[in-house]
Each structure stands twice: as structure tokens, then as C-alpha cells.
Amino acid sequence: MGRFNLIDEPWIEVMVDKKGEKNLVSMRDIFENSQDYLDITGDMHIQDFAIMRVLLSVMHTVFSRYDVFGNPYEEIEVDENMKQIYPVDEEDYEDYEDDLMSTWENLWKAGKFPRIVIDYLDKWHDRFYLYDEKYPFFQVTEDNMSIDKIKGKSIGQISGKTINRTITESNNKKALFSPKSEASKNILRDDEIARWLICFQGYTGLSDKTIYGNENYKTRNSKGWLYDLGAIYFKGDNLFKTLMLNFVLFTNQSYSYNIQKPAWEFKDSELLHSYLNYLPIDNMSELYTTYSRALYIDPSYKIGKDFVMNLIKLPEVDHLDNFLEPMTIYGTNKTGPNKERSTPKKHPANQSMWRSFGQITLGKVSSYGSSSEDKVPKPGIISWLKVIEGKINDRNILINTLSLEDDGNATSWVPVNEIYDYMPLYIELLIGENKEDWTHHIYEMVEKTKNVISNIYGGFLRDIVNIRGLDKSGYVNNEIEKMYYLVDKPFRDLIESIGESTDKKSILIKWDEILKDIVYKEAYMKLESASIRDYRYIGDPKNSLNIVTSFNKFTSILNKVIERR
């Protein structure tokens, strides 16, 4: 008999008020009362994101089959287990799409989830036990964790202090600043295990060794699908709105009509067959619940003992041109065997979200003033916002970005840092498509800022390096990042002040003035603090350079790029 059912037991940590009070709630509570909760607020943002996607998988599954009144769509047929039997006929695509969109609108207007979600969860209740011998949630059974199925002499194991990403401690390397004492690092409560289990399937790494069979997989081993994402998602005024804003019905049109296949609707043997035979994922629910590892937790595990689970590597999800994933930025490979193919890209560490504004909103990766512009696929969730923006009253929206930074070691990919940023923005800043729209104006502002800091101010810094004979490896980059830090808050404050009645020209002029003032002052401070050595000329007589001539050159270029007003 299974224990700790995720539908009934409290395990999701939510914020219930703006004072920061938290409660543990069940999946049933989420789908009955999400309108009363502000947000998911677990141990880390990566954990919250992974859990949100499981909840979204439930939504994609239910509402791909049923409308808000609990009626199956006319274009499909469902069985006694509420599973869709056949794909949608091509001749019914348009009607089915209309039905899905009507369901989304009716859900948004209702402001809460209907009974059909609970009916579905009750129907699949036996698939949500954390501890179970037959259908353990997000795991495999003991039969599929046997020694005769693997390459090697032992099955991998992982401890509580390793799957807990607030620690990420292995037996070989101790975490110096652990939030838990040495005696309790490996001890986890049931609710903690449930949260970290889901998180681990998305953010795994490659430190373990065991695989199925005697031959290496045809593809790379999975380090977790979420691990490679530069995640983008929205937050609303409450958890219901957050889930709805991220409930992306349409991304790439070829996927919109496929049957949803969440992991819990299949036996572990069926899932493993799919993974080990590299069958493509063609639906959102399957993508949101895909395994990176075959995991096994002893069903007899009791709280208070050191936690451990067995694990076996699985092949990774195909990354090339996989535009089913709506919640990521993409990059186009310029060299190698995957040249001109697009793959998910992580957010750069220590860089504010707004520096990637063009890539997020327009699919543009370029430098200000360059003769060419790299185009990448626009995140599906941004395109989705354009679809629903006329159906929601909320004109200000919180956009979030998230990645898990690794140690750079391709043999392990150990997590070292969570990269998280957010900005409240006027919705028109994210969805404009024409040159006169806010989106393009903000893009130009960002690119001009990058040009002024990296090229113009950076040119002055590079002159200083030459004048002083400094090592070029660190000084310029460090000073440029300091400048980005100085402009970060003023830029955010200005962008966040934009609303429906804000004049575009006034914002552009104001930012030019702010940017020019900050950059000029920092350069002038360097001139004022110059030593006698800095005034000595270097180079030949025709191209001589010192701190004064370099500053004058910098000022002249700055005045041309940001005209005097």
C-alpha cells in the first residue's frame, strides 16, 4: 500500500499573505484554492519552477480533454480513465483550437479552477504516492533498478545532502556553508523529499555513472532538461494567475493537437522504453514531467533515517530545434556539427535580465551599431503573451528569468549557483512587433547602453590599460561590470515607471541624460585620480596617447552617440 500521496498530503510550500507567512499544502489544495495563495515559495527558485511545471502538466492534460464545465471536447474521445484515446483529426484542428482558447478564457474569467481537475486527480490517485511498490511518483519500481539491467557492477546512489540543492554536498567534497547541521544533512521530511525529487529530475548534473545496458547511449546522458534552460516565466497577483499566464496552449503549431502524455499516466517500463529508444517528445505534459534518471526510493523509508535513493542515467531530451519548450531563450550554434541549429541557452551569470531584452522579446542578439543582427527563435511564452494580452486586465506583469549555474566541468556539471532575476513591466514592453512599439524602443535603449558601456567607456578603459602597461585580462572587464552595476537600478526604475500614458520620447531622452551623466562622471573620476605616469605620452608622435587625450577622445565619441540637449 502506498504512502504519502501528493494529491492529499501537504508538501508544496506557498505564501499566503504579503507578510511572508507560508503554509504547506497539497495538490488538491492548490487546485481548489490557488486564487487564495500568492506564490509557490519553497527552498529555491529552481525547485519552485520545477514544481510549477508539474502543476502546469496537470492543467495541460485536463484542459486538452475537458472544458471548464467538465465536458470532453467534441473533437476527441476519452476513456473511463479520462485519457484521450485518439489524436485530433486534421479536419478538426481549427475547431479544437477554438475550444482550447475558449477554455483558457473561461478559466481566466472564473478566477479559479473547476471541479474537473480534482476529478482527474482522484481518477489517477494511485499514481501520486511518493512511496509505493507499484507506481512510485517520478520514480521506477525495484524491478527496473536491478543489477542485471546496468553497465557496471553497482547501481548508483545519491544522498539527501546531494539532492538538497541548498547544500549539494557529495561524499568527496564538503559544503562549507550548509543550512543544516552535520548530523541532519541527510535527513529529510516527506514533503522535502517530494519537492527535491521533482527538482532533481529537472536539475541533475552528471556526477553519477550508472547507465542501462552494456553500451553507451546514442545521445549524451541527461543532466536534466531544466538544467540547460535560460528559463523565462511570468508571475501574477496570485498563484492562479501565475499558473494561467504560464499555461501556454500554443507554441509551435505542429505540437498543438497532440495527445498529452504526463509521466504518471504510464508504467515505469513504458517510460523507460520511450527514453531508451529515443522516442521524440511531442506534447507539453510529457516535456514537463520527463525523467533525467530512473530513481528508486525504498518504500519502507522512515523519517529520521539518512535518506538515500538509487539512480540510473537516462539519455537526454533532444535539444536541437526543440521549439516545443516555451520557457527558455534560444541561441543559434555558429560552428560545429550543429551549426545553424538552435538550442536552449542559459542566462549569463551576474548579468541583469534587461541586458538580454532583445533576445527575450524579439529574438535578437546583436551589438549596437553592428552591420549584422543575429536572429534566434523568440521564446514561446512571449508569443503566448501576445495571444492573451487582450483577454486579461492586468497591464503590469512580472517577468522572471532563472538558470542553474554549473562548475564548468563537463564530466560532472555540479550546480554552483542559482541565477535569478525579475522585473515588473508594462505588458506592452514585451509584446510589440512594430518599430514604433515600446518593445523596439526599449531594445534600442538597451543596445545603446551596451554600446556606451562596453565600447565607448570600454575603449577609454583599454587606453588606460595601454598607458599604464597593465595586464589586459581583468581590469577592463571588472570596470565594465562595475559600470553595469551603477546603471542597473536607474535603468530598472525608469523602465518600471512606464505605463499606459507614458510618453516614449520623454523616456528615451531621460535615459540618454542619465546614462551619459553616470558614464561621464566615472570616466572623469579616473582622470582626476590619474598619476604623473598617466600623463606621459606613449606611442609614436603621430599616434601619441596619454590620459588627457584619451579622455578627450572618449568625451567626443560619447557626445556624438548621445547628442547634447
Coordinates of C-alpha atoms in Angstrom, one line a residue:
M1 CA 0.0 0.0 0.0
G2 CA 1.4 3.4 -1.0
R3 CA 2.3 6.2 1.5
F4 CA 2.3 10.0 1.3
N5 CA 0.1 10.8 -1.6
L6 CA 1.0 14.1 -3.2
I7 CA -2.7 14.8 -4.0
D8 CA -3.7 14.7 -0.4
E9 CA -0.6 15.3 1.7
P10 CA 0.8 18.8 2.3
W11 CA 4.2 19.2 0.5
I12 CA 4.1 22.3 -1.6
E13 CA 5.2 25.4 0.2
V14 CA 3.1 28.5 -0.6
M15 CA 3.0 32.1 0.5
V16 CA -0.4 33.0 1.9
D17 CA 0.0 36.8 2.5
K18 CA 2.3 39.7 1.8
K19 CA 3.8 39.5 5.3
G20 CA 5.6 36.4 4.1
E21 CA 3.6 33.8 6.0
K22 CA 3.9 30.3 4.5
N23 CA 1.8 27.1 4.5
L24 CA 2.4 23.6 3.3
V25 CA -0.5 22.5 1.0
S26 CA -1.4 19.5 -1.1
M27 CA -2.0 19.4 -4.9
R28 CA -5.7 19.2 -4.1
D29 CA -5.4 22.4 -2.1
I30 CA -3.6 24.1 -5.0
F31 CA -6.3 23.3 -7.5
E32 CA -9.1 24.2 -5.1
N33 CA -7.6 27.4 -3.6
S34 CA -4.8 28.7 -5.8
Q35 CA -6.6 32.0 -6.0
D36 CA -6.0 32.5 -2.3
Y37 CA -2.2 31.9 -2.4
L38 CA 0.3 34.4 -3.6
D39 CA 3.0 32.1 -4.9
I40 CA 5.0 28.9 -4.6
T41 CA 7.9 29.7 -2.2
G42 CA 9.8 26.5 -1.5
D43 CA 13.5 26.1 -0.8
M44 CA 14.9 27.5 -4.0
H45 CA 13.6 29.2 -7.2
I46 CA 14.7 26.2 -9.3
Q47 CA 12.6 24.0 -7.0
D48 CA 9.5 26.3 -7.3
F49 CA 9.9 26.3 -11.1
A50 CA 10.1 22.5 -11.4
I51 CA 7.0 22.1 -9.2
M52 CA 5.1 24.8 -11.2
R53 CA 5.7 22.8 -14.3
V54 CA 4.3 19.6 -12.8
L55 CA 1.1 21.6 -11.9
L56 CA 1.1 23.0 -15.4
S57 CA 1.3 19.4 -16.7
V58 CA -1.9 18.6 -14.9
M59 CA -3.6 21.6 -16.5
H60 CA -2.4 20.7 -19.9
T61 CA -3.6 17.2 -19.5
V62 CA -7.0 18.0 -18.1
F63 CA -7.8 21.0 -20.3
S64 CA -6.6 19.4 -23.5
R65 CA -9.5 16.9 -23.0
Y66 CA -12.2 18.8 -21.0
D67 CA -13.7 22.3 -20.9
V68 CA -14.4 24.2 -17.7
F69 CA -17.7 22.5 -17.2
G70 CA -16.2 19.1 -17.2
N71 CA -17.4 18.1 -20.7
P72 CA -15.0 16.4 -23.1
Y73 CA -14.4 18.3 -26.4
E74 CA -16.4 17.2 -29.4
E75 CA -13.2 16.7 -31.4
I76 CA -11.8 14.0 -29.1
E77 CA -12.8 10.8 -27.3
V78 CA -11.8 9.9 -23.8
D79 CA -11.9 6.6 -21.9
E80 CA -13.1 5.7 -18.4
N81 CA -9.7 6.8 -17.0
M82 CA -10.2 10.3 -18.6
K83 CA -7.4 9.6 -21.1
Q84 CA -7.7 10.8 -24.7
I85 CA -7.9 7.8 -27.0
Y86 CA -7.2 9.1 -30.5
P87 CA -5.4 12.2 -31.8
V88 CA -7.4 15.1 -33.1
D89 CA -8.3 14.7 -36.8
E90 CA -6.7 17.3 -39.0
E91 CA -10.0 18.5 -40.3
D92 CA -11.0 19.3 -36.6
Y93 CA -7.8 21.3 -35.8
E94 CA -9.4 24.7 -36.1
D95 CA -12.5 23.8 -34.0
Y96 CA -10.3 22.2 -31.4
E97 CA -8.0 25.2 -31.2
D98 CA -11.1 27.4 -30.7
D99 CA -12.3 25.2 -27.9
L100 CA -8.9 25.3 -26.1
M101 CA -8.8 29.1 -26.4
S102 CA -12.4 29.4 -25.1
T103 CA -11.5 27.1 -22.1
W104 CA -8.5 29.3 -21.3
E105 CA -10.6 32.5 -21.4
N106 CA -13.4 30.9 -19.3
L107 CA -10.8 29.8 -16.7
W108 CA -9.3 33.3 -16.5
K109 CA -12.7 34.9 -16.1
A110 CA -13.7 32.4 -13.4
G111 CA -10.5 33.1 -11.4
K112 CA -10.2 29.6 -10.0
F113 CA -10.0 26.0 -11.2
P114 CA -13.2 23.9 -11.8
R115 CA -14.0 20.6 -10.3
I116 CA -12.9 18.6 -13.3
V117 CA -9.2 19.0 -12.2
I118 CA -9.9 17.3 -8.9
D119 CA -12.0 14.6 -10.6
Y120 CA -8.9 13.9 -12.8
L121 CA -6.5 13.7 -9.9
D122 CA -8.9 11.4 -8.0
K123 CA -9.0 9.1 -11.0
W124 CA -5.2 8.9 -11.0
H125 CA -4.8 9.0 -7.3
D126 CA -2.8 5.7 -7.1
R127 CA -0.1 7.3 -9.4
F128 CA 0.9 10.0 -6.9
Y129 CA 2.3 8.1 -4.0
L130 CA 5.8 9.1 -3.0
Y131 CA 6.4 5.7 -1.5
D132 CA 4.9 2.8 -3.4
E133 CA 6.0 -0.6 -4.8
K134 CA 3.9 -0.4 -8.0
Y135 CA 3.6 3.2 -9.1
P136 CA 6.0 5.5 -7.1
F137 CA 5.7 9.1 -8.2
F138 CA 8.5 10.3 -10.5
Q139 CA 10.4 7.0 -9.9
V140 CA 10.7 3.5 -11.2
T141 CA 10.0 0.2 -9.3
E142 CA 12.6 -2.1 -7.8
D143 CA 12.3 -4.4 -10.8
N144 CA 13.8 -1.7 -13.0
M145 CA 16.7 -1.0 -10.6
S146 CA 18.2 -4.5 -10.8
I147 CA 21.9 -5.1 -11.3
D148 CA 21.3 -7.2 -14.4
K149 CA 20.0 -4.2 -16.3
I150 CA 23.0 -2.0 -16.0
K151 CA 26.5 -1.5 -17.3
G152 CA 28.8 -2.0 -14.3
K153 CA 28.9 -3.8 -11.0
S154 CA 26.9 -1.5 -8.8
I155 CA 23.9 0.8 -9.0
G156 CA 24.4 4.5 -8.3
Q157 CA 23.2 6.0 -5.0
I158 CA 22.6 9.6 -4.0
S159 CA 22.1 11.0 -0.5
G160 CA 19.8 13.7 0.9
K161 CA 22.6 16.2 1.2
T162 CA 23.3 15.9 -2.5
I163 CA 19.7 16.2 -3.9
N164 CA 19.1 19.1 -1.5
R165 CA 20.4 21.9 -3.7
T166 CA 20.8 24.3 -0.8
I167 CA 23.7 22.0 0.2
T168 CA 24.8 19.9 -2.9
E169 CA 27.4 18.1 -0.9
S170 CA 29.0 14.9 -2.1
N171 CA 30.9 12.4 -0.1
N172 CA 34.1 13.7 -1.6
K173 CA 33.6 17.5 -1.1
K174 CA 32.1 19.1 1.9
A175 CA 29.8 22.1 1.7
L176 CA 31.3 25.0 3.7
F177 CA 28.1 27.0 4.4
S178 CA 25.4 24.4 4.9
P179 CA 21.9 25.4 6.1
K180 CA 21.8 22.1 8.0
S181 CA 24.0 20.7 10.7
E182 CA 26.3 17.8 10.0
A183 CA 24.1 15.4 11.9
S184 CA 20.9 16.4 9.9
K185 CA 22.3 16.9 6.4
N186 CA 21.0 13.6 5.1
I187 CA 17.7 13.6 7.0
L188 CA 14.7 14.8 5.0
R189 CA 11.0 15.0 5.8
D190 CA 8.5 13.5 3.3
D191 CA 7.5 16.9 2.0
E192 CA 11.1 17.9 1.4
I193 CA 11.8 14.6 -0.4
A194 CA 8.8 15.2 -2.7
R195 CA 10.0 18.7 -3.6
W196 CA 13.6 17.8 -4.1
L197 CA 12.7 14.7 -6.1
I198 CA 10.8 16.8 -8.7
C199 CA 13.6 19.3 -8.7
F200 CA 16.3 16.7 -9.1
Q201 CA 14.6 15.2 -12.2
G202 CA 14.9 18.6 -13.8
Y203 CA 18.3 19.8 -12.4
T204 CA 20.5 16.8 -12.1
G205 CA 24.1 17.1 -13.4
L206 CA 26.4 14.2 -14.4
S207 CA 28.3 13.2 -11.3
D208 CA 26.7 9.7 -11.2
K209 CA 28.0 6.9 -13.5
T210 CA 25.4 4.1 -13.9
I211 CA 23.6 3.6 -17.2
Y212 CA 21.2 0.9 -18.6
G213 CA 22.7 -1.8 -20.8
N214 CA 26.3 -2.6 -21.8
E215 CA 26.7 0.1 -24.5
N216 CA 26.8 3.8 -24.1
Y217 CA 23.7 5.7 -25.2
K218 CA 23.5 7.1 -28.7
T219 CA 23.0 10.5 -27.3
R220 CA 24.5 12.3 -24.3
N221 CA 23.5 11.4 -20.8
S222 CA 20.8 13.7 -19.5
K223 CA 21.7 16.3 -16.9
G224 CA 18.1 17.3 -16.5
W225 CA 16.1 19.1 -19.2
L226 CA 15.7 22.2 -17.0
Y227 CA 19.4 22.4 -16.3
D228 CA 20.1 23.7 -19.8
L229 CA 17.3 26.3 -19.9
G230 CA 17.5 30.0 -19.7
A231 CA 14.1 29.9 -18.1
I232 CA 11.5 32.6 -18.6
Y233 CA 8.2 32.7 -16.9
F234 CA 5.5 35.1 -15.6
K235 CA 4.0 35.8 -12.2
G236 CA 0.6 37.3 -11.5
D237 CA -1.1 38.7 -8.4
N238 CA -1.9 35.2 -7.1
L239 CA -0.9 31.6 -7.8
F240 CA -3.9 31.0 -10.0
K241 CA -3.0 33.9 -12.3
T242 CA 0.7 32.7 -12.3
L243 CA -0.3 29.3 -13.5
M244 CA -2.7 30.7 -16.1
L245 CA -0.1 33.1 -17.5
N246 CA 2.3 30.2 -18.0
F247 CA -0.3 27.9 -19.3
V248 CA 0.9 28.1 -22.9
L249 CA -1.6 26.4 -25.2
F250 CA 0.2 27.1 -28.4
T251 CA 3.9 27.3 -29.2
N252 CA 5.0 25.5 -32.4
Q253 CA 1.7 24.8 -34.3
S254 CA 2.7 21.3 -35.1
Y255 CA 2.5 20.3 -31.4
S256 CA -0.8 21.9 -30.6
Y257 CA -3.0 19.0 -31.4
N258 CA -1.1 16.1 -29.9
I259 CA -2.3 13.9 -27.0
Q260 CA -0.9 15.0 -23.7
K261 CA 1.2 12.3 -22.0
P262 CA 2.2 13.1 -18.4
A263 CA 4.6 10.6 -16.8
W264 CA 2.1 9.3 -14.2
E265 CA -0.3 8.0 -16.9
F266 CA 2.3 5.4 -17.9
K267 CA 4.0 2.4 -16.2
D268 CA 7.7 2.9 -15.5
S269 CA 8.6 0.2 -18.1
E270 CA 6.7 2.2 -20.7
L271 CA 8.6 5.3 -19.8
L272 CA 11.9 3.6 -19.9
H273 CA 11.2 2.1 -23.3
S274 CA 10.4 5.5 -24.6
Y275 CA 13.6 7.1 -23.2
L276 CA 15.9 4.3 -24.1
N277 CA 14.6 4.2 -27.7
Y278 CA 15.0 7.9 -28.1
L279 CA 11.3 8.5 -28.9
P280 CA 10.7 12.2 -29.5
I281 CA 8.6 14.2 -27.1
D282 CA 5.7 16.0 -28.9
N283 CA 3.5 17.3 -26.1
M284 CA 3.8 19.7 -23.2
S285 CA 2.8 17.4 -20.4
E286 CA 5.4 14.8 -21.3
L287 CA 8.1 17.5 -21.6
Y288 CA 7.2 19.0 -18.2
T289 CA 7.4 15.6 -16.5
T290 CA 10.3 13.9 -18.3
Y291 CA 12.8 11.9 -16.3
S292 CA 16.5 12.5 -16.3
R293 CA 17.1 9.5 -14.1
A294 CA 15.5 6.2 -13.2
L295 CA 15.1 6.8 -9.5
Y296 CA 14.2 4.4 -6.7
I297 CA 13.3 5.2 -3.1
D298 CA 12.9 2.3 -0.8
P299 CA 9.1 2.3 0.0
S300 CA 9.9 1.4 3.6
Y301 CA 12.0 4.5 4.2
K302 CA 11.1 6.2 7.5
I303 CA 11.7 9.8 8.5
G304 CA 14.6 10.2 10.9
K305 CA 17.0 7.9 9.0
D306 CA 19.6 9.1 6.5
F307 CA 17.9 9.5 3.1
V308 CA 19.3 7.7 0.1
M309 CA 17.9 6.8 -3.3
N310 CA 19.2 4.7 -6.2
L311 CA 19.6 6.1 -9.7
I312 CA 20.5 5.2 -13.2
K313 CA 21.2 7.7 -16.0
L314 CA 18.9 8.2 -19.0
P315 CA 19.5 9.7 -22.4
E316 CA 18.9 13.4 -22.7
V317 CA 15.9 15.0 -24.4
D318 CA 16.8 16.2 -27.9
H319 CA 18.0 19.8 -27.7
L320 CA 18.2 20.7 -31.4
D321 CA 15.5 23.0 -32.7
N322 CA 13.2 21.7 -29.9
F323 CA 10.7 24.6 -30.0
L324 CA 8.1 22.7 -28.0
E325 CA 9.7 24.3 -24.9
P326 CA 8.1 27.7 -24.4
M327 CA 10.0 28.8 -21.3
T328 CA 13.6 29.5 -22.5
I329 CA 15.7 31.7 -24.6
Y330 CA 17.5 30.1 -27.5
G331 CA 20.8 30.5 -29.2
T332 CA 21.9 29.5 -32.7
N333 CA 25.1 27.5 -33.0
K334 CA 27.7 29.1 -35.3
T335 CA 30.2 26.3 -35.5
G336 CA 30.4 22.6 -35.2
P337 CA 28.1 19.7 -36.3
N338 CA 25.1 21.6 -35.0
K339 CA 25.8 24.8 -37.0
E340 CA 22.7 26.9 -37.7
R341 CA 20.7 24.8 -35.3
S342 CA 19.0 26.3 -32.3
T343 CA 19.4 25.1 -28.7
P344 CA 18.3 26.4 -25.3
K345 CA 20.7 28.8 -23.7
K346 CA 21.3 29.6 -20.1
H347 CA 21.2 33.2 -18.7
P348 CA 24.7 34.6 -18.2
A349 CA 25.8 34.7 -14.6
N350 CA 26.0 38.1 -12.9
Q351 CA 24.1 39.9 -15.7
S352 CA 20.8 41.6 -15.2
M353 CA 17.8 40.4 -17.3
W354 CA 17.4 43.7 -19.2
R355 CA 20.8 43.1 -20.9
S356 CA 19.1 40.3 -22.8
F357 CA 16.0 42.2 -23.5
G358 CA 16.2 41.9 -27.3
Q359 CA 16.8 38.1 -27.1
I360 CA 13.9 37.7 -24.8
T361 CA 11.3 39.8 -26.5
L362 CA 12.3 40.0 -30.2
G363 CA 14.7 37.0 -30.7
K364 CA 17.5 39.5 -31.5
V365 CA 21.2 39.0 -30.5
S366 CA 23.3 41.9 -31.6
S367 CA 25.6 44.7 -30.6
Y368 CA 24.5 48.3 -31.0
G369 CA 25.6 49.8 -34.4
S370 CA 26.7 46.5 -35.9
S371 CA 26.1 45.8 -39.6
S372 CA 24.5 42.4 -38.9
E373 CA 22.0 41.1 -36.5
D374 CA 21.7 37.6 -35.3
K375 CA 18.2 36.2 -35.1
V376 CA 17.1 33.5 -32.8
P377 CA 13.7 31.9 -32.1
K378 CA 11.7 34.1 -29.8
P379 CA 10.6 32.3 -26.5
G380 CA 7.2 30.7 -27.0
I381 CA 5.9 32.2 -23.7
I382 CA 6.5 35.8 -25.1
S383 CA 4.5 34.9 -28.3
W384 CA 1.8 33.4 -26.0
L385 CA 1.6 36.7 -24.0
K386 CA 0.8 38.4 -27.3
V387 CA -2.1 35.9 -27.8
I388 CA -3.7 36.5 -24.4
E389 CA -2.8 40.2 -23.6
G390 CA -6.2 41.4 -25.0
K391 CA -8.0 38.9 -22.8
I392 CA -6.6 39.9 -19.4
N393 CA -7.0 43.1 -17.5
D394 CA -3.5 43.0 -16.0
R395 CA -1.4 45.6 -17.8
N396 CA 1.6 45.2 -15.5
I397 CA 3.3 41.8 -15.4
L398 CA 6.2 40.3 -13.5
I399 CA 8.7 38.6 -15.8
N400 CA 11.2 36.2 -14.2
T401 CA 14.4 34.6 -15.5
L402 CA 16.1 31.6 -14.0
S403 CA 19.1 29.3 -14.6
L404 CA 21.3 27.0 -12.6
E405 CA 25.0 27.8 -13.0
D406 CA 27.4 24.8 -13.2
D407 CA 31.0 24.4 -12.3
G408 CA 32.1 24.2 -15.9
N409 CA 33.3 20.6 -15.6
A410 CA 31.8 18.7 -18.5
T411 CA 32.2 15.4 -16.6
S412 CA 30.0 16.4 -13.7
W413 CA 28.2 19.7 -14.2
V414 CA 27.9 20.2 -10.4
P415 CA 25.5 23.1 -9.6
V416 CA 27.2 26.1 -8.0
N417 CA 24.8 29.0 -8.2
E418 CA 21.2 29.9 -8.9
I419 CA 20.8 32.7 -11.4
Y420 CA 17.5 34.6 -10.8
D421 CA 16.2 37.9 -11.8
Y422 CA 12.8 39.6 -12.2
M423 CA 11.3 42.9 -13.3
P424 CA 7.7 44.2 -13.2
L425 CA 6.9 45.6 -16.6
Y426 CA 4.1 47.3 -18.5
I427 CA 2.9 44.5 -20.8
E428 CA 3.3 46.5 -24.0
L429 CA 7.1 46.5 -23.4
L430 CA 7.1 42.7 -24.1
I431 CA 4.8 42.2 -27.0
G432 CA 5.4 44.9 -29.5
E433 CA 6.2 43.9 -33.1
N434 CA 6.4 47.2 -34.9
K435 CA 9.3 49.7 -34.9
E436 CA 7.1 52.3 -33.2
D437 CA 6.1 50.0 -30.3
W438 CA 7.6 50.2 -26.8
T439 CA 9.4 46.8 -27.3
H440 CA 11.7 48.2 -30.1
H441 CA 12.3 51.5 -28.3
I442 CA 13.5 49.6 -25.1
Y443 CA 15.6 47.3 -27.3
E444 CA 17.3 50.3 -28.8
M445 CA 17.8 51.8 -25.3
V446 CA 19.4 48.6 -24.1
E447 CA 21.7 48.2 -27.2
K448 CA 22.8 51.9 -26.9
T449 CA 23.6 51.3 -23.2
K450 CA 25.7 48.3 -24.1
N451 CA 27.5 50.2 -26.8
V452 CA 28.2 53.2 -24.5
I453 CA 29.5 51.0 -21.6
S454 CA 31.3 48.2 -23.5
N455 CA 32.6 50.1 -26.5
I456 CA 32.9 53.8 -25.7
Y457 CA 33.7 53.6 -21.9
G458 CA 35.4 50.3 -22.5
G459 CA 37.6 52.0 -25.1
F460 CA 38.7 54.6 -22.5
L461 CA 39.5 51.7 -20.1
R462 CA 41.5 49.9 -22.7
D463 CA 43.5 53.1 -23.3
I464 CA 44.3 53.3 -19.6
V465 CA 45.5 49.7 -19.7
N466 CA 47.9 50.6 -22.6
I467 CA 49.1 53.8 -20.9
R468 CA 49.8 52.0 -17.6
G469 CA 51.1 48.8 -19.2
L470 CA 48.5 46.7 -17.2
D471 CA 47.6 43.1 -17.6
K472 CA 44.6 43.2 -20.0
S473 CA 42.9 40.1 -18.6
G474 CA 40.9 41.6 -15.7
Y475 CA 40.9 45.4 -15.3
V476 CA 38.7 46.3 -18.3
N477 CA 36.1 43.6 -17.7
N478 CA 35.9 44.3 -14.0
E479 CA 35.4 48.1 -14.6
I480 CA 32.8 47.5 -17.3
E481 CA 30.8 45.2 -14.9
K482 CA 31.0 47.9 -12.2
M483 CA 29.5 50.4 -14.7
Y484 CA 26.7 48.0 -15.5
Y485 CA 26.1 47.8 -11.7
L486 CA 25.9 51.6 -11.5
V487 CA 23.3 51.9 -14.3
D488 CA 21.3 48.9 -13.3
K489 CA 19.0 50.5 -10.7
P490 CA 18.4 53.7 -12.6
F491 CA 17.5 51.7 -15.7
R492 CA 15.2 49.4 -13.8
D493 CA 13.5 52.3 -12.1
L494 CA 12.9 54.1 -15.4
I495 CA 11.6 51.0 -17.2
E496 CA 9.4 50.1 -14.3
S497 CA 7.8 53.6 -14.3
I498 CA 6.5 53.1 -17.8
G499 CA 2.7 52.9 -18.0
E500 CA -0.1 53.3 -20.4
S501 CA 0.1 57.1 -20.6
T502 CA 3.9 57.4 -20.6
D503 CA 5.4 59.4 -23.5
K504 CA 8.0 57.4 -25.4
K505 CA 10.2 60.3 -26.4
S506 CA 10.5 61.6 -22.8
I507 CA 11.7 58.2 -21.6
L508 CA 14.3 58.0 -24.4
I509 CA 15.6 61.5 -23.6
K510 CA 15.7 60.9 -19.9
W511 CA 17.7 57.7 -20.2
D512 CA 20.2 59.4 -22.5
E513 CA 20.7 62.0 -19.9
I514 CA 21.0 59.5 -17.0
L515 CA 23.4 57.2 -18.9
K516 CA 25.6 60.0 -20.1
D517 CA 25.8 61.5 -16.7
I518 CA 26.8 58.3 -14.9
V519 CA 29.4 57.2 -17.5
Y520 CA 30.9 60.7 -17.8
K521 CA 31.3 61.0 -14.1
E522 CA 33.0 57.7 -13.7
A523 CA 35.4 58.4 -16.5
Y524 CA 36.2 61.9 -15.1
M525 CA 36.9 60.3 -11.7
K526 CA 39.6 58.2 -13.4
L527 CA 41.0 61.3 -15.0
E528 CA 41.1 63.1 -11.6
S529 CA 42.8 60.2 -9.9
A530 CA 45.5 59.9 -12.6
S531 CA 49.1 59.7 -11.6
I532 CA 52.1 61.5 -13.3
R533 CA 52.8 58.3 -15.2
D534 CA 49.3 58.6 -16.9
Y535 CA 50.2 62.0 -18.3
R536 CA 53.3 60.7 -20.1
Y537 CA 52.7 60.1 -23.8
I538 CA 53.0 56.6 -25.3
G539 CA 53.2 55.6 -28.9
D540 CA 54.7 57.3 -31.9
P541 CA 54.4 61.1 -32.4
K542 CA 51.5 60.8 -34.9
N543 CA 49.5 58.5 -32.6
S544 CA 50.6 59.5 -29.1
L545 CA 48.3 58.9 -26.2
N546 CA 48.0 59.8 -22.6
I547 CA 45.1 60.0 -20.1
V548 CA 44.1 63.5 -21.2
T549 CA 44.0 62.8 -25.0
S550 CA 42.2 59.5 -24.2
F551 CA 39.6 61.3 -22.1
N552 CA 39.0 63.9 -24.7
K553 CA 38.5 61.2 -27.4
F554 CA 36.1 59.4 -25.1
T555 CA 34.1 62.6 -24.4
S556 CA 33.9 63.4 -28.1
I557 CA 32.6 59.9 -29.0
L558 CA 30.1 60.0 -26.1
N559 CA 28.7 63.3 -27.3
K560 CA 28.2 62.0 -30.8
V561 CA 26.4 58.9 -29.7
I562 CA 24.4 60.8 -27.0
E563 CA 23.8 64.2 -28.5
R564 CA 23.9 67.3 -26.3
R565 CA 20.4 68.5 -25.5

